[in-house]
CSV table of C-alpha atoms in Angstrom, one decimal:
chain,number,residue,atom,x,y,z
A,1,UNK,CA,44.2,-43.9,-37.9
A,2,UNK,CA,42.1,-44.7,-34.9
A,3,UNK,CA,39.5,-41.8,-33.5
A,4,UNK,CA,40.0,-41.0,-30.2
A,5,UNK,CA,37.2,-40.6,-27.2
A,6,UNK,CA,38.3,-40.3,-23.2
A,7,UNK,CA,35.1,-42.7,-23.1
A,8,UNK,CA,33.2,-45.4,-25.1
A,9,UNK,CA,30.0,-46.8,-23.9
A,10,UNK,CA,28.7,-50.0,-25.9
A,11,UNK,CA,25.7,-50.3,-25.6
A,12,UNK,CA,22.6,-48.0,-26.2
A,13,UNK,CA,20.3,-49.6,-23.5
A,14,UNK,CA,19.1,-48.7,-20.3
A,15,UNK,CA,22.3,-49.3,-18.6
A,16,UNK,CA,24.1,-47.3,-21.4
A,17,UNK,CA,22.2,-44.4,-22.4
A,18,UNK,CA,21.4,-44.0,-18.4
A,19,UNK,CA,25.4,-43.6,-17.7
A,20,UNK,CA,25.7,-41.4,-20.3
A,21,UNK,CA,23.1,-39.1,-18.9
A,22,UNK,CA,24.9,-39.6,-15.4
A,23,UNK,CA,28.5,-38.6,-16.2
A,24,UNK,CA,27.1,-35.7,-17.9
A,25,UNK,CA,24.9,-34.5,-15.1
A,26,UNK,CA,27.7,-35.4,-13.0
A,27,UNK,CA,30.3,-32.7,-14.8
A,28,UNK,CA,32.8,-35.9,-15.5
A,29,UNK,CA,32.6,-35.4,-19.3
A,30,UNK,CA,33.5,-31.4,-18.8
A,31,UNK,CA,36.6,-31.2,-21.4
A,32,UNK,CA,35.8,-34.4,-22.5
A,33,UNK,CA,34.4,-36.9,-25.3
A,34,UNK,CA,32.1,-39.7,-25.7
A,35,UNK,CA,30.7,-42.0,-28.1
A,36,UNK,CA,28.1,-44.8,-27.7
A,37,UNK,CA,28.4,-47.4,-30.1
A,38,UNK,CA,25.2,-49.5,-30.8
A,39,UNK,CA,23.9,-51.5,-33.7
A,40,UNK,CA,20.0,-50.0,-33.0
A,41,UNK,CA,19.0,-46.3,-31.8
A,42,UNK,CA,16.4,-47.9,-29.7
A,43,UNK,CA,13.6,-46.0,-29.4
A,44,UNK,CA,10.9,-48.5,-28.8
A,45,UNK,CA,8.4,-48.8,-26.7
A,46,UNK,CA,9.6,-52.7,-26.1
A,47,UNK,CA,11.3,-53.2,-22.7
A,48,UNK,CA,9.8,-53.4,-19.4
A,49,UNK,CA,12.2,-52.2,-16.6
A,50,UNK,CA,10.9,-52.5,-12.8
A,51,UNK,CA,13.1,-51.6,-9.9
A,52,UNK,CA,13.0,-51.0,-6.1
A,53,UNK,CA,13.6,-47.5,-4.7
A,54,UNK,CA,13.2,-46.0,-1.3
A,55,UNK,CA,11.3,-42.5,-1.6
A,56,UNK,CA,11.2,-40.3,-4.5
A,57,UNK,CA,13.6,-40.9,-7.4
A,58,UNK,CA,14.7,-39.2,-10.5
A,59,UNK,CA,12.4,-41.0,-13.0
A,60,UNK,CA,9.3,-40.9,-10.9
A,61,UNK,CA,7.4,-38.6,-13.7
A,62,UNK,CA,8.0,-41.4,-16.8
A,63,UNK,CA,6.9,-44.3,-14.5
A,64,UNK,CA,4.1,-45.9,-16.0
A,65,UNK,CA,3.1,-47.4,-12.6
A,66,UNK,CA,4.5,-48.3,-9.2
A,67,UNK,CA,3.1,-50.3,-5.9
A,68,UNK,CA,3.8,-50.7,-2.2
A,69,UNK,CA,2.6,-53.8,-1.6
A,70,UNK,CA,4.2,-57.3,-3.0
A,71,UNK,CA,2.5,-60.9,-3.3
A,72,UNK,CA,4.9,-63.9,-2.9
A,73,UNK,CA,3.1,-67.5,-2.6
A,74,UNK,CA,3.7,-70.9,-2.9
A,75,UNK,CA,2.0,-74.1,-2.5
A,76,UNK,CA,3.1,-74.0,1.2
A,77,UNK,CA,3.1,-70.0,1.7
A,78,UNK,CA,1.3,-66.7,0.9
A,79,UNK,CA,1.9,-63.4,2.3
A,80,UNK,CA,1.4,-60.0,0.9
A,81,UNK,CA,4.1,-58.0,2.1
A,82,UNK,CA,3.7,-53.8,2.8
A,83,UNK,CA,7.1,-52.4,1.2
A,84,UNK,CA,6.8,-49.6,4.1
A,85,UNK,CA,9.4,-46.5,2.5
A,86,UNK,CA,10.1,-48.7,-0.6
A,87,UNK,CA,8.1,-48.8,-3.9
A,88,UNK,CA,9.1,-51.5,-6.9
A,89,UNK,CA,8.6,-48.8,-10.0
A,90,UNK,CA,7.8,-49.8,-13.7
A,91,UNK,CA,9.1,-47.9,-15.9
A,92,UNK,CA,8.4,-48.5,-19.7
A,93,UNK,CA,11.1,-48.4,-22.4
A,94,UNK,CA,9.6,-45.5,-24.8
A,95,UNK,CA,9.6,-42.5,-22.9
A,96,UNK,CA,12.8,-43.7,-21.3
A,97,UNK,CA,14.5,-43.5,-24.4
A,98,UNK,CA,13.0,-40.6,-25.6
A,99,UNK,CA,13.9,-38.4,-22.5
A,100,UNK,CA,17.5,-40.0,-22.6
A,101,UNK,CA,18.1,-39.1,-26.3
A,102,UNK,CA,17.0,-35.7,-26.4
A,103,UNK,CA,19.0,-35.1,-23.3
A,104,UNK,CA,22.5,-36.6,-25.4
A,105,UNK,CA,21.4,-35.2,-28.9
A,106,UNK,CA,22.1,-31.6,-27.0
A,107,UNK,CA,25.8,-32.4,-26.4
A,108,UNK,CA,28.5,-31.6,-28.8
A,109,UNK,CA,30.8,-34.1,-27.0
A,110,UNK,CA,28.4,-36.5,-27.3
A,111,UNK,CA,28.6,-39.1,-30.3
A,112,UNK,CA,26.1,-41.7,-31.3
A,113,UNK,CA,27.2,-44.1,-34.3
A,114,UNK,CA,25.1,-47.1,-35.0
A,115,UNK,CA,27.8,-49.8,-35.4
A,116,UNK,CA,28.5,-53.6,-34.6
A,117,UNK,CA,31.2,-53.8,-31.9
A,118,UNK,CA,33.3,-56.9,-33.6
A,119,UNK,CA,36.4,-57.0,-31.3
A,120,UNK,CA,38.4,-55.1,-27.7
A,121,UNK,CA,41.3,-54.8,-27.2
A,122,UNK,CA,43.8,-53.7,-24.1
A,123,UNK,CA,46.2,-51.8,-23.8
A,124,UNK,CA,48.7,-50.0,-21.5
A,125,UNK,CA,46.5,-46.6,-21.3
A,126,UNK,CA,42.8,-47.3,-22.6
A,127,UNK,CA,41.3,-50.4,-25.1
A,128,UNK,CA,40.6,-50.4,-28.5
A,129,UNK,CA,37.6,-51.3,-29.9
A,130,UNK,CA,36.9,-52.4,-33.5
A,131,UNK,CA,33.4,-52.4,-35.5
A,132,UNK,CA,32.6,-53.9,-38.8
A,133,UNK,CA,33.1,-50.0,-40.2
A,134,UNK,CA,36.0,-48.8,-38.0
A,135,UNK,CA,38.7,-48.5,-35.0
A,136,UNK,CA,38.2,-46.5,-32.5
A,137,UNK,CA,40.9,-45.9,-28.8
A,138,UNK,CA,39.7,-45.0,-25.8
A,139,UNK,CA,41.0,-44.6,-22.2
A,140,UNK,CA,37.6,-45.8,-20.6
A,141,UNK,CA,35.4,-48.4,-22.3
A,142,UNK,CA,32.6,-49.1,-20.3
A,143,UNK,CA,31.5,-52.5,-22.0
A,144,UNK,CA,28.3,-55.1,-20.8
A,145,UNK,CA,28.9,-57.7,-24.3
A,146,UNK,CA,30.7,-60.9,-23.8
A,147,UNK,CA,32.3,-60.9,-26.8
A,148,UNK,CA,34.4,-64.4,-26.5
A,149,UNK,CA,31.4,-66.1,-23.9
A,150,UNK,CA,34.2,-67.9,-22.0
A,151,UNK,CA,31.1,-68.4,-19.3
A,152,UNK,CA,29.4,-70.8,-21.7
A,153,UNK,CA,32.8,-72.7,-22.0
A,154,UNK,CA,33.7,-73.6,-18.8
A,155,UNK,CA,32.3,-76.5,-16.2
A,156,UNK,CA,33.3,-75.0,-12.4
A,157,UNK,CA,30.5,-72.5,-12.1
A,158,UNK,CA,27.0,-72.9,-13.3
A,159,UNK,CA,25.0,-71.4,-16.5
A,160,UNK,CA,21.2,-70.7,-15.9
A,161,UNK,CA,19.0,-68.5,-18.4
A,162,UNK,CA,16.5,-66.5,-17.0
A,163,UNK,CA,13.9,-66.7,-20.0
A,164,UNK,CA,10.6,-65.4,-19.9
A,165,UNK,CA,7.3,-64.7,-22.4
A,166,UNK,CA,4.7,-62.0,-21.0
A,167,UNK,CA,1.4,-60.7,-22.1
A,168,UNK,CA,-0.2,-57.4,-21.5
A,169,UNK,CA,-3.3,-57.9,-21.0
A,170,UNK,CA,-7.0,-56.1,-21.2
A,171,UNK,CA,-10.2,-57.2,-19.7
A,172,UNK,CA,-13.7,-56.1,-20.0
A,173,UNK,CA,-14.2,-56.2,-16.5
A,174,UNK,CA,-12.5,-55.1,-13.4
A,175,UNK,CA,-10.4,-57.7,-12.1
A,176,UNK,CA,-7.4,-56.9,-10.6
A,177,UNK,CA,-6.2,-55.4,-7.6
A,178,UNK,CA,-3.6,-53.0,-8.8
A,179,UNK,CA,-1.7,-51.9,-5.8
A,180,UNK,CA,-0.3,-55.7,-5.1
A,181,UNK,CA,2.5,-56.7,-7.6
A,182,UNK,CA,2.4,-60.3,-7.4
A,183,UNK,CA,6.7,-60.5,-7.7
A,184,UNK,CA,6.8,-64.4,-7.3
A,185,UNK,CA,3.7,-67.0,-7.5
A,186,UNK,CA,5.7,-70.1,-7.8
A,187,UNK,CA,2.4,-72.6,-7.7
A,188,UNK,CA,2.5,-73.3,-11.1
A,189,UNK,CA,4.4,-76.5,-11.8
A,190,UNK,CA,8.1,-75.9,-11.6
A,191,UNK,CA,8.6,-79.3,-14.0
A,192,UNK,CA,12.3,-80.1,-12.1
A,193,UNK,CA,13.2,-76.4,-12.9
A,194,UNK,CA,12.5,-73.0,-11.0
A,195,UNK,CA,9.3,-71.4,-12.6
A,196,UNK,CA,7.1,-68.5,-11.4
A,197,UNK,CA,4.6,-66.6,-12.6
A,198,UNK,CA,5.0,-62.8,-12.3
A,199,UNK,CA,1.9,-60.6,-12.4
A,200,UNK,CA,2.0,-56.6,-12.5
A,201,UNK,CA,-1.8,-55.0,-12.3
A,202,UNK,CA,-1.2,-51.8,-14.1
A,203,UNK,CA,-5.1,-50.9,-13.4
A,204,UNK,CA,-8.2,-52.8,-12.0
A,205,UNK,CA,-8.6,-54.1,-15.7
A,206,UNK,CA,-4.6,-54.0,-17.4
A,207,UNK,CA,-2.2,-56.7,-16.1
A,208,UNK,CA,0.9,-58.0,-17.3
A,209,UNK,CA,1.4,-61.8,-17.0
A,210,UNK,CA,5.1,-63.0,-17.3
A,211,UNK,CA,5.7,-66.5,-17.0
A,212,UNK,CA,9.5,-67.0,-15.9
A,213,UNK,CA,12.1,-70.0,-16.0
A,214,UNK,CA,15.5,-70.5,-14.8
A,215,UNK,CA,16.9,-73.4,-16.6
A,216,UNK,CA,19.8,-74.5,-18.9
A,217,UNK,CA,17.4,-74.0,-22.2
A,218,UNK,CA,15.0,-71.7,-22.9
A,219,UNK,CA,11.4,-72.9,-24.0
A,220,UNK,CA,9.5,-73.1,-27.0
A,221,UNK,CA,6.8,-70.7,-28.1
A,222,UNK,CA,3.8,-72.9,-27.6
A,223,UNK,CA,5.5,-74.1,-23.9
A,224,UNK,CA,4.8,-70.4,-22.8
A,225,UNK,CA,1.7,-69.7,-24.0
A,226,UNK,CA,0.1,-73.0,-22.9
A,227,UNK,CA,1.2,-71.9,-19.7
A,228,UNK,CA,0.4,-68.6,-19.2
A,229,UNK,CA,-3.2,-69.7,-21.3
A,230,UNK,CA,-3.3,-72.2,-18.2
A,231,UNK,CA,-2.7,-69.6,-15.1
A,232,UNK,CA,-4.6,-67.3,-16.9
A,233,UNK,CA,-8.1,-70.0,-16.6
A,234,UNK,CA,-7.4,-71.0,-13.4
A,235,UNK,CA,-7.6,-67.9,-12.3
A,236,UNK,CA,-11.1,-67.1,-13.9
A,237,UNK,CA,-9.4,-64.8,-16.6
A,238,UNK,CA,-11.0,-65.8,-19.7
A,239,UNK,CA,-12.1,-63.0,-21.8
A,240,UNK,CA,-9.6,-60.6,-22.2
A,241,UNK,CA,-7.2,-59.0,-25.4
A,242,UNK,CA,-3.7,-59.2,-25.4
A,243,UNK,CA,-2.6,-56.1,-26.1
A,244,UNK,CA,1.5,-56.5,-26.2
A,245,UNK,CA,4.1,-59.5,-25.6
A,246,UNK,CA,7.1,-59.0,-24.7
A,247,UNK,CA,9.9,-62.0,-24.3
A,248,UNK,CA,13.2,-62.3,-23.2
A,249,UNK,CA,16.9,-64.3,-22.0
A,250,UNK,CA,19.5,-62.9,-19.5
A,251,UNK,CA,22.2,-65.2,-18.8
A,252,UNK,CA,22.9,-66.2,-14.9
A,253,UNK,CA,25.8,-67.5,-14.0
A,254,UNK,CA,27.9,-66.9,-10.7
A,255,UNK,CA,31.5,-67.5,-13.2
């Protein structure tokens, strides 16, 4: 016997828990049910989210920082751009979650279940989706997992990771201009690949360094610290702690 929800959500991430909170606050789950299936019930302080918004916004009092003013260079190019009405927001993982899931722990139509999404399937009036522990119908799934990764299989459209390794990172002294995000400093060697290095001053003496890649493989451990130890000394940084990494893969593909 399959349980029955007028919505699943799988996934328990940003995306997820955020369009749970929405179709609440939105009165499209009046009269009706929802479960989130997810393996974890992250509550982390592990993700770094940053986005671009025009004015005020709803999650303006978790933001951990935000700036109006954006560095893009090159070997060629350097301009600091004024984001006039814009702001690109950080927002860290931890208090995220911990708003979003006391906000859905309060509904009673509302169901988390920490589960492994195994299979979906169609059907004339919803999908069906299986975990290792059960089967559940619904007549909305609102799904982000690539269960089959068809994308990796075929040739027409290209498959790019965007991989990255970052360090938070403290210093003794004050050295960083903190209302400049640097979004894209692509003078570090791009080694036939696109590479940038992504800084976000957090306070004259907290930054986080990213080092990013867009290529068909990801990197090893060493490759990324040996070049964010590099960027780091050419820019006169060297005494400082790291205080948190954080690493990553999204797949890009236009399939």
């Amino acid at each position: 016997m399959k349980k029955r929800y007028n919505y699943i959500i799988q996934g328990a991430g940003a995306s997820g828990l955020w369009l749970a909170y929405w179709l609440h606050k939105e009165g499209l789950l009046d009269d009706k049910t929802l479960l989130i299936v997810e393996c974890d019930e992250f509550k982390q302080n592990d993700r770094t989210w940053c986005f671009w918004e025009n004015g005020e916004g709803e999650w303006d009092e978790l933001l951990h920082k935000s700036w109006d003013k954006i560095l893009f260079e090159s070997n060629t190019y350097k301009n600091t751009i004024p984001l006039q009405s814009y702001a690109y927001k950080m927002l860290r993982s931890g208090v995220f979650y911990y708003k979003l899931w006391n906000f859905i722990n309060t509904k009673n139509n509302i169901r988390f279940i920490e589960d492994t999404v195994v299979n979906i399937e169609g059907s004339e009036d919803g999908a069906i989706v299986e975990t290792l522990k059960s089967k559940y119908f619904t007549t909305k799934l609102l799904n982000s997992i690539d269960l089959n990764k068809k994308y990796t299989l075929q040739k027409k459209y290209p498959v790019l990771l965007q991989h990255f390794c970052g360090w938070f990172i403290e210093t003794d002294k004050n050295l960083f201009d903190d209302s400049t995000a640097t979004f894209m400093d692509f003078t570090v060697d791009q080694k036939r690949n696109t590479r940038f290095m992504y800084v976000l001053p957090i306070s004259p003496n907290k930054a986080l360094f990213e080092y990013t890649s867009f290529s068909k493989e990801v990197l090893t451990k060493e490759e990324y610290e040996s070049e964010l130890l590099k960027y780091l000394a050419i820019n006169s940084i060297t005494e400082y702690t790291i205080t948190e990494i954080e690493q990553g893969v999204i797949p890009m593909t236009s399939y």
